[in-house]
């Protein structure tokens, strides 16, 4: 975006901030020193009247010992949000139970089936949804008829019509656990900056749910990572031990790639209540048992994903690739269609819908590409769907199996009109050109002021020209990746680079002058920290 060549560290940080639209003195200050005291329900546009109404109703339920149910969701965000509100109310001696629906029996979110299953087990006076409910019109009507009050807390994209709930606490600016966290602080009449054990759960959920790491989310994650690295929760500690993660070293990568998949695995294949029990348990022995269950289920999930993905790729190759991938099969497990869709988007860079075909109903997951709002696109075919919900980049729906063919036709017709050609260009976003003498640990330290990196605050990507290749080596399975050592003439130094997937292009040789697009990374090996380039693209001069 900024093709000016940067030659000093101070210039570097300012240019990176500008690329992230952080420009004024006030914005820069807030970005570099994210303070919890700046967070409030008003800041994230939560309706104050609805919030007051919800607080009065929750208070009344606590005083009268009414039966309260926290109605969650089976992903990391839903599980963490459930833990936050259940622990909050339970610690205040409320009569409260958490409930996470089964993906296979009750489906996503508040449903009539879920309410019926609850009522079979216990009396229910008040349901508080977390990370779901904003499109649950029928279920809310059903609850109202049964004399149950519903308070919805959610962050998904609403439709024009809102459910007729007792109160709705909603914002799209946080994840579901973030919304639950603000409500829990209000219930406890606590300032946001007061230490608690819930901010670490908000951090897990925010990163796992891929919400933009800017503004309020940045503040929560920046401060929450510190708390997570000091967590005392036996369940999380057992999970970290099981995966070889050490306290003090947990960042966005560890949460996104190691912790989240294990917490998510239960809801994908079994029941997410086990993940909730792991987070909330105070018993170390139980924590270890649950961490083992999660790890084993995740292993099963990985194997299933690999075999289903291979099958899906074969299906894709049989079809003519036109603006959209739409595949359905009986063999795809409902809990992993989202993962398959995500991998297919990575490979083919097209909006993708993967469907687990059932006898009467089929469940689908959709993933998108930058610029194409998938949830609005699916709502165009709303009359053919039983339900639909989600975000611009990821959504899910249920469809009657007999309507699958009609749906496919309609969506392909619709995508022709709505998908602009420029959306299909994979764009490698380069922050700026860096001179060779700035490839230093000092520059890396300055860049870290902008961490944590994630959605909407990507790790900075640089272009450096005329690097000389000094050494080459193929590494990884089947020599898939390329390890390169470059000579930096200006500093009379060498620097290592790793080019994942670069083994396919072996046209480079020692002595070549190349232009590299990369991000800076610190490789920790045997206790030594070494600066390296994570290469995204190379071009021979």
Coordinates of C-alpha atoms in Angstrom, one line a residue:
X1 CA 0.0 0.0 0.0
X2 CA 2.8 2.3 0.8
X3 CA 5.6 1.8 -1.8
X4 CA 7.9 4.3 -0.2
X5 CA 11.1 2.7 0.9
X6 CA 11.5 2.8 4.7
X7 CA 14.9 3.3 6.2
X8 CA 14.4 3.9 9.9
X9 CA 12.6 2.1 12.7
X10 CA 10.5 5.2 13.8
X11 CA 9.3 5.7 10.2
X12 CA 8.5 1.9 10.1
X13 CA 6.1 2.0 13.0
X14 CA 4.3 5.1 11.8
X15 CA 3.9 3.8 8.2
X16 CA 2.5 0.5 9.6
X17 CA 0.0 2.4 11.8
X18 CA -1.1 4.5 8.8
X19 CA -1.7 1.4 6.7
X20 CA -4.0 0.2 9.5
X21 CA -5.9 3.6 9.4
X22 CA -4.5 4.6 12.8
X23 CA -3.5 8.1 12.2
X24 CA -4.4 10.7 14.8
X25 CA -2.4 11.1 18.0
X26 CA -5.3 9.8 20.0
X27 CA -5.8 6.7 17.8
X28 CA -2.1 5.9 17.9
X29 CA -2.0 6.3 21.7
X30 CA -5.1 4.0 22.0
X31 CA -3.6 1.4 19.6
X32 CA -0.2 1.2 21.2
X33 CA -1.5 1.3 24.8
X34 CA -4.8 -0.5 24.8
X35 CA -6.5 0.2 28.2
X36 CA -9.3 -1.9 29.6
X37 CA -10.8 1.2 31.3
X38 CA -11.8 2.5 27.8
X39 CA -14.2 -0.5 27.3
X40 CA -17.9 0.0 28.0
X41 CA -21.3 -1.4 26.6
X42 CA -21.9 2.1 25.1
X43 CA -18.5 2.0 23.2
X44 CA -19.6 -1.2 21.4
X45 CA -23.1 0.2 20.7
X46 CA -25.0 -2.0 23.1
X47 CA -28.5 -0.6 23.6
X48 CA -28.6 0.9 27.2
X49 CA -32.3 0.5 27.6
X50 CA -32.2 -3.2 26.8
X51 CA -29.2 -3.7 29.0
X52 CA -31.0 -2.1 32.0
X53 CA -34.1 -4.1 31.3
X54 CA -32.1 -7.4 31.2
X55 CA -30.2 -6.5 34.5
X56 CA -33.5 -5.9 36.3
X57 CA -34.9 -9.2 35.0
X58 CA -31.8 -11.2 36.0
X59 CA -31.8 -9.6 39.4
X60 CA -35.4 -10.5 40.0
X61 CA -34.7 -14.1 38.9
X62 CA -31.8 -14.3 41.4
X63 CA -33.8 -12.8 44.3
X64 CA -36.8 -15.2 43.7
X65 CA -34.5 -18.2 43.0
X66 CA -36.1 -18.7 39.6
X67 CA -34.7 -21.4 37.3
X68 CA -32.2 -19.7 34.9
X69 CA -30.6 -21.4 31.9
X70 CA -27.6 -20.1 30.0
X71 CA -28.2 -21.4 26.5
X72 CA -24.9 -21.6 24.7
X73 CA -23.3 -22.8 21.4
X74 CA -20.9 -25.6 20.7
X75 CA -17.9 -23.7 19.4
X76 CA -15.1 -22.0 21.4
X77 CA -17.0 -18.7 21.5
X78 CA -20.2 -20.2 22.7
X79 CA -18.5 -22.4 25.3
X80 CA -16.4 -19.5 26.7
X81 CA -19.5 -17.2 26.7
X82 CA -21.5 -19.9 28.6
X83 CA -18.7 -20.4 31.1
X84 CA -18.5 -16.6 31.8
X85 CA -22.2 -16.1 32.5
X86 CA -22.8 -19.5 34.3
X87 CA -19.8 -18.8 36.6
X88 CA -20.9 -15.3 37.2
X89 CA -24.4 -16.2 38.2
X90 CA -23.5 -19.4 40.1
X91 CA -20.9 -17.4 42.2
X92 CA -23.8 -15.0 43.1
X93 CA -25.8 -18.1 44.3
X94 CA -28.3 -17.9 41.5
X95 CA -30.3 -21.0 40.6
X96 CA -28.5 -21.4 37.2
X97 CA -27.5 -24.2 34.8
X98 CA -25.6 -24.1 31.5
X99 CA -27.0 -25.8 28.5
X100 CA -25.2 -26.4 25.2
X101 CA -27.4 -27.9 22.5
X102 CA -26.3 -31.0 20.5
X103 CA -25.3 -30.1 17.0
X104 CA -27.0 -33.4 15.9
X105 CA -30.2 -33.5 17.9
X106 CA -31.1 -29.8 18.4
X107 CA -29.0 -28.0 15.9
X108 CA -27.5 -24.5 16.2
X109 CA -28.9 -22.0 18.6
X110 CA -32.1 -21.6 20.5
X111 CA -34.7 -24.0 19.1
X112 CA -38.0 -25.5 20.0
X113 CA -36.3 -28.9 20.3
X114 CA -33.8 -27.5 22.7
X115 CA -36.4 -25.8 24.8
X116 CA -38.5 -29.1 24.9
X117 CA -35.4 -31.1 25.9
X118 CA -34.7 -28.6 28.7
X119 CA -38.3 -28.8 30.0
X120 CA -38.1 -32.6 30.1
X121 CA -35.3 -32.3 32.7
X122 CA -36.3 -29.2 34.7
X123 CA -38.4 -26.1 35.3
X124 CA -37.3 -23.1 33.3
X125 CA -38.2 -19.5 34.0
X126 CA -35.5 -17.5 32.3
X127 CA -33.2 -18.4 29.4
X128 CA -30.2 -16.2 28.6
X129 CA -28.7 -17.1 25.2
X130 CA -25.0 -16.5 24.5
X131 CA -23.5 -16.3 21.0
X132 CA -26.9 -17.2 19.4
X133 CA -30.5 -16.1 19.3
X134 CA -30.6 -13.1 17.1
X135 CA -32.5 -15.0 14.3
X136 CA -34.4 -17.4 16.6
X137 CA -37.9 -15.9 16.0
X138 CA -39.9 -19.2 16.2
X139 CA -38.0 -20.5 19.3
X140 CA -38.6 -17.2 21.1
X141 CA -42.3 -17.2 20.3
X142 CA -42.5 -20.8 21.5
X143 CA -40.7 -19.9 24.8
X144 CA -43.1 -17.0 25.3
X145 CA -46.0 -19.3 25.0
X146 CA -44.5 -21.6 27.6
X147 CA -44.1 -18.7 30.0
X148 CA -40.3 -18.5 29.7
X149 CA -38.6 -15.1 29.4
X150 CA -35.7 -14.9 26.9
X151 CA -32.8 -12.5 27.1
X152 CA -30.7 -12.7 23.9
X153 CA -27.0 -11.9 24.0
X154 CA -25.4 -12.3 20.5
X155 CA -23.0 -10.9 17.9
X156 CA -24.2 -12.5 14.7
X157 CA -25.6 -10.4 11.8
X158 CA -29.3 -9.7 12.5
X159 CA -32.1 -9.8 10.0
X160 CA -34.6 -7.0 9.4
X161 CA -37.0 -8.6 11.9
X162 CA -35.8 -9.1 15.4
X163 CA -37.1 -11.9 17.7
X164 CA -39.8 -10.9 20.3
X165 CA -37.5 -11.5 23.3
X166 CA -37.8 -9.9 26.7
X167 CA -34.5 -8.1 26.0
X168 CA -31.8 -8.2 23.3
X169 CA -28.2 -7.4 24.1
X170 CA -26.4 -7.3 20.7
X171 CA -23.4 -5.9 18.9
X172 CA -21.5 -7.1 15.9
X173 CA -18.3 -5.4 17.3
X174 CA -17.3 -8.2 19.7
X175 CA -17.5 -12.0 19.8
X176 CA -20.3 -13.7 21.7
X177 CA -18.0 -14.1 24.8
X178 CA -17.2 -10.4 24.7
X179 CA -20.9 -9.6 24.9
X180 CA -21.4 -12.1 27.7
X181 CA -18.3 -10.6 29.5
X182 CA -19.7 -7.0 29.4
X183 CA -23.1 -8.3 30.7
X184 CA -21.4 -10.2 33.5
X185 CA -19.4 -7.1 34.6
X186 CA -22.7 -5.2 34.7
X187 CA -24.4 -8.0 36.8
X188 CA -21.4 -7.9 39.3
X189 CA -21.4 -4.0 39.2
X190 CA -17.6 -4.3 38.5
X191 CA -15.4 -2.1 36.5
X192 CA -14.0 -3.7 33.4
X193 CA -10.4 -3.2 34.5
X194 CA -10.9 -5.1 37.8
X195 CA -9.0 -8.4 37.5
X196 CA -11.1 -11.5 36.9
X197 CA -10.7 -15.0 35.4
X198 CA -13.0 -14.3 32.5
X199 CA -10.9 -12.0 30.4
X200 CA -8.7 -15.0 29.5
X201 CA -11.9 -16.7 28.1
X202 CA -12.8 -13.7 26.1
X203 CA -9.3 -13.8 24.6
X204 CA -9.7 -17.5 23.6
X205 CA -13.1 -16.8 22.0
X206 CA -12.1 -13.6 20.2
X207 CA -9.2 -15.2 18.4
X208 CA -11.0 -18.5 17.8
X209 CA -14.0 -16.7 16.3
X210 CA -11.8 -14.7 13.9
X211 CA -13.4 -11.4 14.8
X212 CA -11.4 -8.3 13.8
X213 CA -8.5 -7.6 16.2
X214 CA -9.1 -3.9 16.3
X215 CA -10.7 -1.3 18.6
X216 CA -12.5 -3.0 21.5
X217 CA -11.4 -6.5 20.5
X218 CA -7.7 -5.4 20.4
X219 CA -8.0 -3.9 23.9
X220 CA -9.6 -7.2 25.3
X221 CA -7.1 -9.5 23.6
X222 CA -4.0 -7.3 24.3
X223 CA -4.8 -7.4 28.0
X224 CA -6.3 -10.9 28.0
X225 CA -3.2 -12.6 26.6
X226 CA -1.4 -11.5 29.7
X227 CA -4.1 -13.0 31.9
X228 CA -4.2 -16.2 29.9
X229 CA -0.5 -16.7 30.3
X230 CA -1.0 -16.6 34.1
X231 CA -4.2 -18.6 34.2
X232 CA -5.0 -20.8 37.2
X233 CA -7.8 -22.7 35.6
X234 CA -7.0 -26.4 36.1
X235 CA -8.7 -27.3 32.8
X236 CA -6.8 -24.9 30.7
X237 CA -3.5 -25.8 32.4
X238 CA -4.2 -29.5 31.7
X239 CA -4.9 -28.8 28.1
X240 CA -1.7 -26.8 27.8
X241 CA 0.3 -29.6 29.3
X242 CA -1.3 -32.1 27.0
X243 CA -0.2 -30.0 24.0
X244 CA 3.2 -29.0 25.2
X245 CA 2.3 -25.3 25.4
X246 CA 4.1 -23.4 28.2
X247 CA 2.6 -20.5 30.2
X248 CA 4.2 -17.3 29.1
X249 CA 4.4 -18.4 25.5
X250 CA 0.7 -18.4 24.5
X251 CA -0.1 -16.1 21.6
X252 CA -2.6 -15.8 18.8
X253 CA -1.0 -18.8 16.9
X254 CA -1.2 -21.1 19.9
X255 CA -4.8 -20.2 20.5
X256 CA -5.9 -20.4 16.8
X257 CA -4.0 -23.6 15.8
X258 CA -3.5 -25.6 19.0
X259 CA -6.0 -24.8 21.7
X260 CA -9.2 -23.9 19.7
X261 CA -9.3 -27.0 17.6
X262 CA -9.3 -29.2 20.7
X263 CA -12.0 -27.1 22.4
X264 CA -14.0 -27.2 19.2
X265 CA -13.6 -30.9 18.5
X266 CA -16.2 -32.0 21.1
X267 CA -18.9 -29.9 19.6
X268 CA -18.0 -31.1 16.1
X269 CA -18.2 -34.9 16.9
X270 CA -19.7 -35.4 20.4
X271 CA -21.2 -32.9 22.8
X272 CA -19.5 -29.5 23.7
X273 CA -20.6 -29.8 27.4
X274 CA -17.3 -31.7 27.9
X275 CA -15.4 -28.6 26.7
X276 CA -17.4 -26.4 29.1
X277 CA -16.7 -28.8 32.0
X278 CA -13.0 -28.6 31.2
X279 CA -13.0 -24.8 31.3
X280 CA -15.0 -24.6 34.5
X281 CA -13.6 -27.6 36.5
X282 CA -11.7 -26.9 39.7
X283 CA -10.6 -30.5 40.1
X284 CA -7.1 -31.2 38.7
X285 CA -7.7 -35.0 38.2
X286 CA -10.9 -34.3 36.3
X287 CA -9.1 -31.7 34.3
X288 CA -6.5 -34.1 33.1
X289 CA -9.2 -36.7 32.2
X290 CA -11.2 -34.2 30.2
X291 CA -8.0 -32.8 28.5
X292 CA -7.3 -36.4 27.3
X293 CA -10.9 -36.8 26.0
X294 CA -10.6 -33.6 24.1
X295 CA -7.2 -34.5 22.6
X296 CA -8.4 -37.9 21.4
X297 CA -11.6 -36.5 19.9
X298 CA -9.5 -33.9 18.1
X299 CA -7.3 -36.6 16.6
X300 CA -10.5 -38.4 15.3
X301 CA -11.7 -35.0 13.9
X302 CA -8.3 -34.5 12.1
X303 CA -8.5 -38.0 10.5
X304 CA -12.1 -37.4 9.4
X305 CA -11.3 -34.0 8.0
X306 CA -8.4 -35.4 5.9
X307 CA -10.5 -38.2 4.3
X308 CA -13.6 -36.0 3.7
X309 CA -11.4 -33.2 2.2
X310 CA -9.8 -35.7 -0.3
X311 CA -13.3 -36.8 -1.3
X312 CA -14.5 -33.2 -1.6
X313 CA -11.6 -32.2 -3.8
X314 CA -12.4 -35.1 -6.2
X315 CA -16.0 -33.8 -6.3
X316 CA -14.8 -30.3 -7.1
X317 CA -12.6 -31.6 -10.0
X318 CA -15.6 -33.3 -11.5
X319 CA -17.5 -30.0 -11.7
X320 CA -16.8 -27.0 -13.9
X321 CA -15.4 -24.3 -11.5
X322 CA -17.7 -21.3 -11.9
X323 CA -17.6 -18.6 -9.2
X324 CA -18.9 -20.9 -6.5
X325 CA -18.2 -24.3 -5.0
X326 CA -21.3 -26.2 -4.0
X327 CA -20.9 -29.8 -2.9
X328 CA -23.1 -32.1 -0.9
X329 CA -22.6 -35.7 0.3
X330 CA -24.0 -38.1 2.8
X331 CA -20.6 -39.1 4.1
X332 CA -19.7 -35.6 5.3
X333 CA -20.1 -35.3 9.0
X334 CA -22.1 -32.2 10.0
X335 CA -19.5 -31.1 12.5
X336 CA -16.7 -30.8 9.9
X337 CA -18.3 -29.3 6.8
X338 CA -17.1 -25.8 7.9
X339 CA -13.5 -27.1 8.1
X340 CA -13.8 -28.6 4.6
X341 CA -15.3 -25.4 3.2
X342 CA -12.4 -23.4 4.7
X343 CA -9.8 -25.6 3.2
X344 CA -11.4 -25.5 -0.2
X345 CA -11.5 -21.7 -0.1
X346 CA -7.7 -21.8 0.6
X347 CA -7.1 -24.0 -2.4
X348 CA -9.5 -22.7 -5.0
X349 CA -10.2 -19.1 -3.7
X350 CA -13.9 -19.3 -4.4
X351 CA -16.9 -18.8 -2.1
X352 CA -17.6 -22.4 -0.9
X353 CA -20.7 -24.3 0.4
X354 CA -20.2 -27.8 1.8
X355 CA -23.3 -29.8 2.8
X356 CA -23.8 -32.8 5.0
X357 CA -26.7 -34.5 3.3
X358 CA -29.4 -35.9 5.6
X359 CA -32.5 -37.9 4.8
X360 CA -35.0 -35.1 5.3
X361 CA -32.8 -32.1 6.3
X362 CA -29.3 -31.2 5.2
X363 CA -26.9 -29.0 7.2
X364 CA -24.4 -26.7 5.4
X365 CA -21.4 -24.5 6.2
X366 CA -20.3 -21.7 3.9
X367 CA -17.0 -19.8 3.7
X368 CA -16.2 -16.7 1.7
X369 CA -13.5 -14.7 0.1
X370 CA -12.7 -11.1 0.8
X371 CA -15.3 -8.6 -0.3
X372 CA -18.2 -11.1 -0.8
X373 CA -20.8 -11.1 2.0
X374 CA -21.8 -14.8 2.2
X375 CA -24.6 -14.5 4.8
X376 CA -26.4 -11.8 2.7
X377 CA -25.8 -13.9 -0.4
X378 CA -27.5 -17.0 1.2
X379 CA -30.4 -14.9 2.5
X380 CA -31.2 -14.1 -1.2
X381 CA -32.3 -17.8 -1.4
X382 CA -34.1 -17.5 2.0
X383 CA -37.4 -19.0 0.8
X384 CA -35.6 -22.3 0.1
X385 CA -33.9 -22.5 3.5
X386 CA -35.2 -23.7 6.8
X387 CA -32.8 -21.3 8.6
X388 CA -29.6 -19.3 7.9
X389 CA -27.2 -17.2 10.0
X390 CA -23.6 -16.1 10.4
X391 CA -21.2 -13.4 9.4
X392 CA -20.0 -11.9 6.1
X393 CA -17.1 -14.4 5.8
X394 CA -18.7 -17.6 7.4
X395 CA -22.3 -18.8 7.6
X396 CA -24.4 -21.9 8.1
X397 CA -27.8 -23.0 7.1
X398 CA -30.3 -25.9 7.1
X399 CA -32.2 -26.9 3.9
X400 CA -34.7 -29.6 3.2
X401 CA -32.8 -32.3 1.2
X402 CA -35.5 -32.3 -1.5
X403 CA -34.7 -28.6 -2.2
X404 CA -30.9 -29.0 -2.7
X405 CA -31.1 -29.0 -6.5
X406 CA -33.3 -25.9 -6.6
X407 CA -31.0 -24.2 -4.1
X408 CA -27.9 -25.0 -6.2
X409 CA -29.5 -23.6 -9.3
X410 CA -30.7 -20.4 -7.5
X411 CA -27.3 -19.7 -5.9
X412 CA -25.3 -20.2 -9.1
X413 CA -27.7 -17.8 -10.9
X414 CA -27.4 -15.3 -8.0
X415 CA -23.6 -15.5 -7.8
X416 CA -23.3 -14.6 -11.5
X417 CA -24.9 -11.2 -10.6
X418 CA -23.3 -10.5 -7.2
X419 CA -19.7 -11.7 -7.4
X420 CA -17.5 -9.1 -9.0
X421 CA -14.5 -10.4 -11.0
X422 CA -12.0 -8.4 -8.8
X423 CA -13.1 -10.4 -5.7
X424 CA -11.5 -13.5 -7.3
X425 CA -8.0 -12.0 -7.5
X426 CA -5.9 -13.3 -4.6
X427 CA -4.1 -10.2 -3.4
X428 CA -0.9 -10.3 -1.5
X429 CA -1.1 -7.1 0.6
X430 CA 2.4 -5.6 1.1
X431 CA 2.7 -3.0 3.8
X432 CA 5.8 -1.4 2.6
X433 CA 9.3 -1.8 1.0
X434 CA 12.0 -2.3 3.6
X435 CA 15.6 -1.6 3.0
X436 CA 18.0 -4.5 3.6
X437 CA 19.6 -2.7 6.6
X438 CA 16.3 -2.8 8.5
X439 CA 16.1 -6.6 8.6
X440 CA 17.2 -6.5 12.2
X441 CA 16.0 -7.7 15.6
X442 CA 15.6 -4.0 16.6
X443 CA 13.1 -3.5 13.7
X444 CA 11.3 -6.8 14.7
X445 CA 11.0 -5.4 18.3
X446 CA 9.4 -2.2 17.0
X447 CA 7.0 -4.1 14.9
X448 CA 5.9 -6.2 17.9
X449 CA 4.4 -2.9 19.4
X450 CA 1.5 -3.6 16.9
X451 CA 0.8 -7.1 18.2
X452 CA -1.3 -9.1 18.7
X453 CA -1.8 -9.8 15.0
X454 CA -4.9 -11.4 13.5
X455 CA -8.0 -10.5 11.6
X456 CA -8.0 -6.8 10.5
X457 CA -4.5 -6.4 12.0
X458 CA -2.4 -8.8 9.9
X459 CA 1.2 -9.4 10.6
X460 CA 3.1 -6.8 8.6
X461 CA 4.3 -7.9 5.2
X462 CA 7.4 -6.4 3.5
X463 CA 9.1 -6.3 0.2
X464 CA 12.9 -6.2 0.1
X465 CA 14.8 -6.1 -3.2
X466 CA 18.1 -7.6 -4.4
X467 CA 18.8 -10.2 -1.7
X468 CA 21.5 -12.6 -2.7
X469 CA 20.8 -16.4 -2.3
X470 CA 23.7 -17.9 -0.4
X471 CA 22.3 -21.4 0.5
X472 CA 19.2 -23.5 -0.5
X473 CA 17.7 -26.6 1.1
X474 CA 14.5 -28.5 0.5
X475 CA 12.8 -29.4 3.8
X476 CA 9.6 -31.0 5.1
X477 CA 7.6 -34.0 3.7
X478 CA 8.5 -34.7 0.1
X479 CA 10.7 -31.5 0.1
X480 CA 7.6 -29.3 0.0
X481 CA 9.2 -26.3 1.7
X482 CA 12.3 -24.3 0.9
X483 CA 14.9 -23.1 3.4
X484 CA 17.0 -20.2 2.1
X485 CA 19.9 -18.3 3.5
X486 CA 20.3 -14.7 2.2
X487 CA 23.4 -12.5 2.2
X488 CA 22.6 -8.9 3.3
X489 CA 25.4 -6.9 1.6
X490 CA 24.8 -3.6 3.6
X491 CA 25.2 -5.3 7.0
X492 CA 27.7 -8.0 6.0
X493 CA 25.3 -10.5 7.5
X494 CA 23.3 -13.5 6.5
X495 CA 19.6 -14.2 7.4
X496 CA 17.6 -17.4 7.2
X497 CA 14.3 -17.6 5.4
X498 CA 11.6 -20.3 5.3
X499 CA 9.3 -20.5 2.3
X500 CA 6.3 -22.8 3.0
X501 CA 5.2 -24.5 -0.1
X502 CA 8.2 -23.0 -1.9
X503 CA 9.7 -26.4 -2.7
X504 CA 7.5 -26.7 -5.7
X505 CA 9.4 -23.9 -7.4
X506 CA 13.0 -25.0 -7.4
X507 CA 14.3 -22.7 -10.2
X508 CA 16.4 -20.7 -7.7
X509 CA 20.1 -21.2 -7.3
X510 CA 23.0 -20.0 -5.2
X511 CA 24.1 -16.5 -6.3
X512 CA 20.7 -15.4 -7.6
X513 CA 19.5 -11.9 -6.8
X514 CA 15.9 -12.0 -5.6
X515 CA 13.1 -9.8 -4.5
X516 CA 11.3 -11.2 -1.4
X517 CA 7.8 -10.7 0.1
X518 CA 7.8 -11.8 3.7
X519 CA 7.0 -11.2 7.3
X520 CA 9.6 -11.1 10.1
X521 CA 9.6 -13.9 12.6
X522 CA 11.6 -15.0 15.6
X523 CA 12.5 -18.6 15.5
X524 CA 13.2 -20.1 18.9
X525 CA 15.5 -23.1 18.7
X526 CA 17.2 -24.7 21.8
X527 CA 16.6 -21.5 23.7
X528 CA 18.2 -19.3 21.1
X529 CA 16.2 -16.6 19.3
X530 CA 17.0 -16.2 15.7
X531 CA 15.4 -13.7 13.3
X532 CA 14.1 -15.3 10.1
X533 CA 12.0 -14.3 7.1
X534 CA 8.6 -16.1 6.6
X535 CA 8.6 -15.9 2.9
X536 CA 5.3 -15.4 1.0
X537 CA 6.7 -14.9 -2.5
X538 CA 10.0 -14.7 -4.3
X539 CA 10.9 -13.3 -7.7
X540 CA 14.2 -13.7 -9.5
X541 CA 15.8 -10.6 -10.9

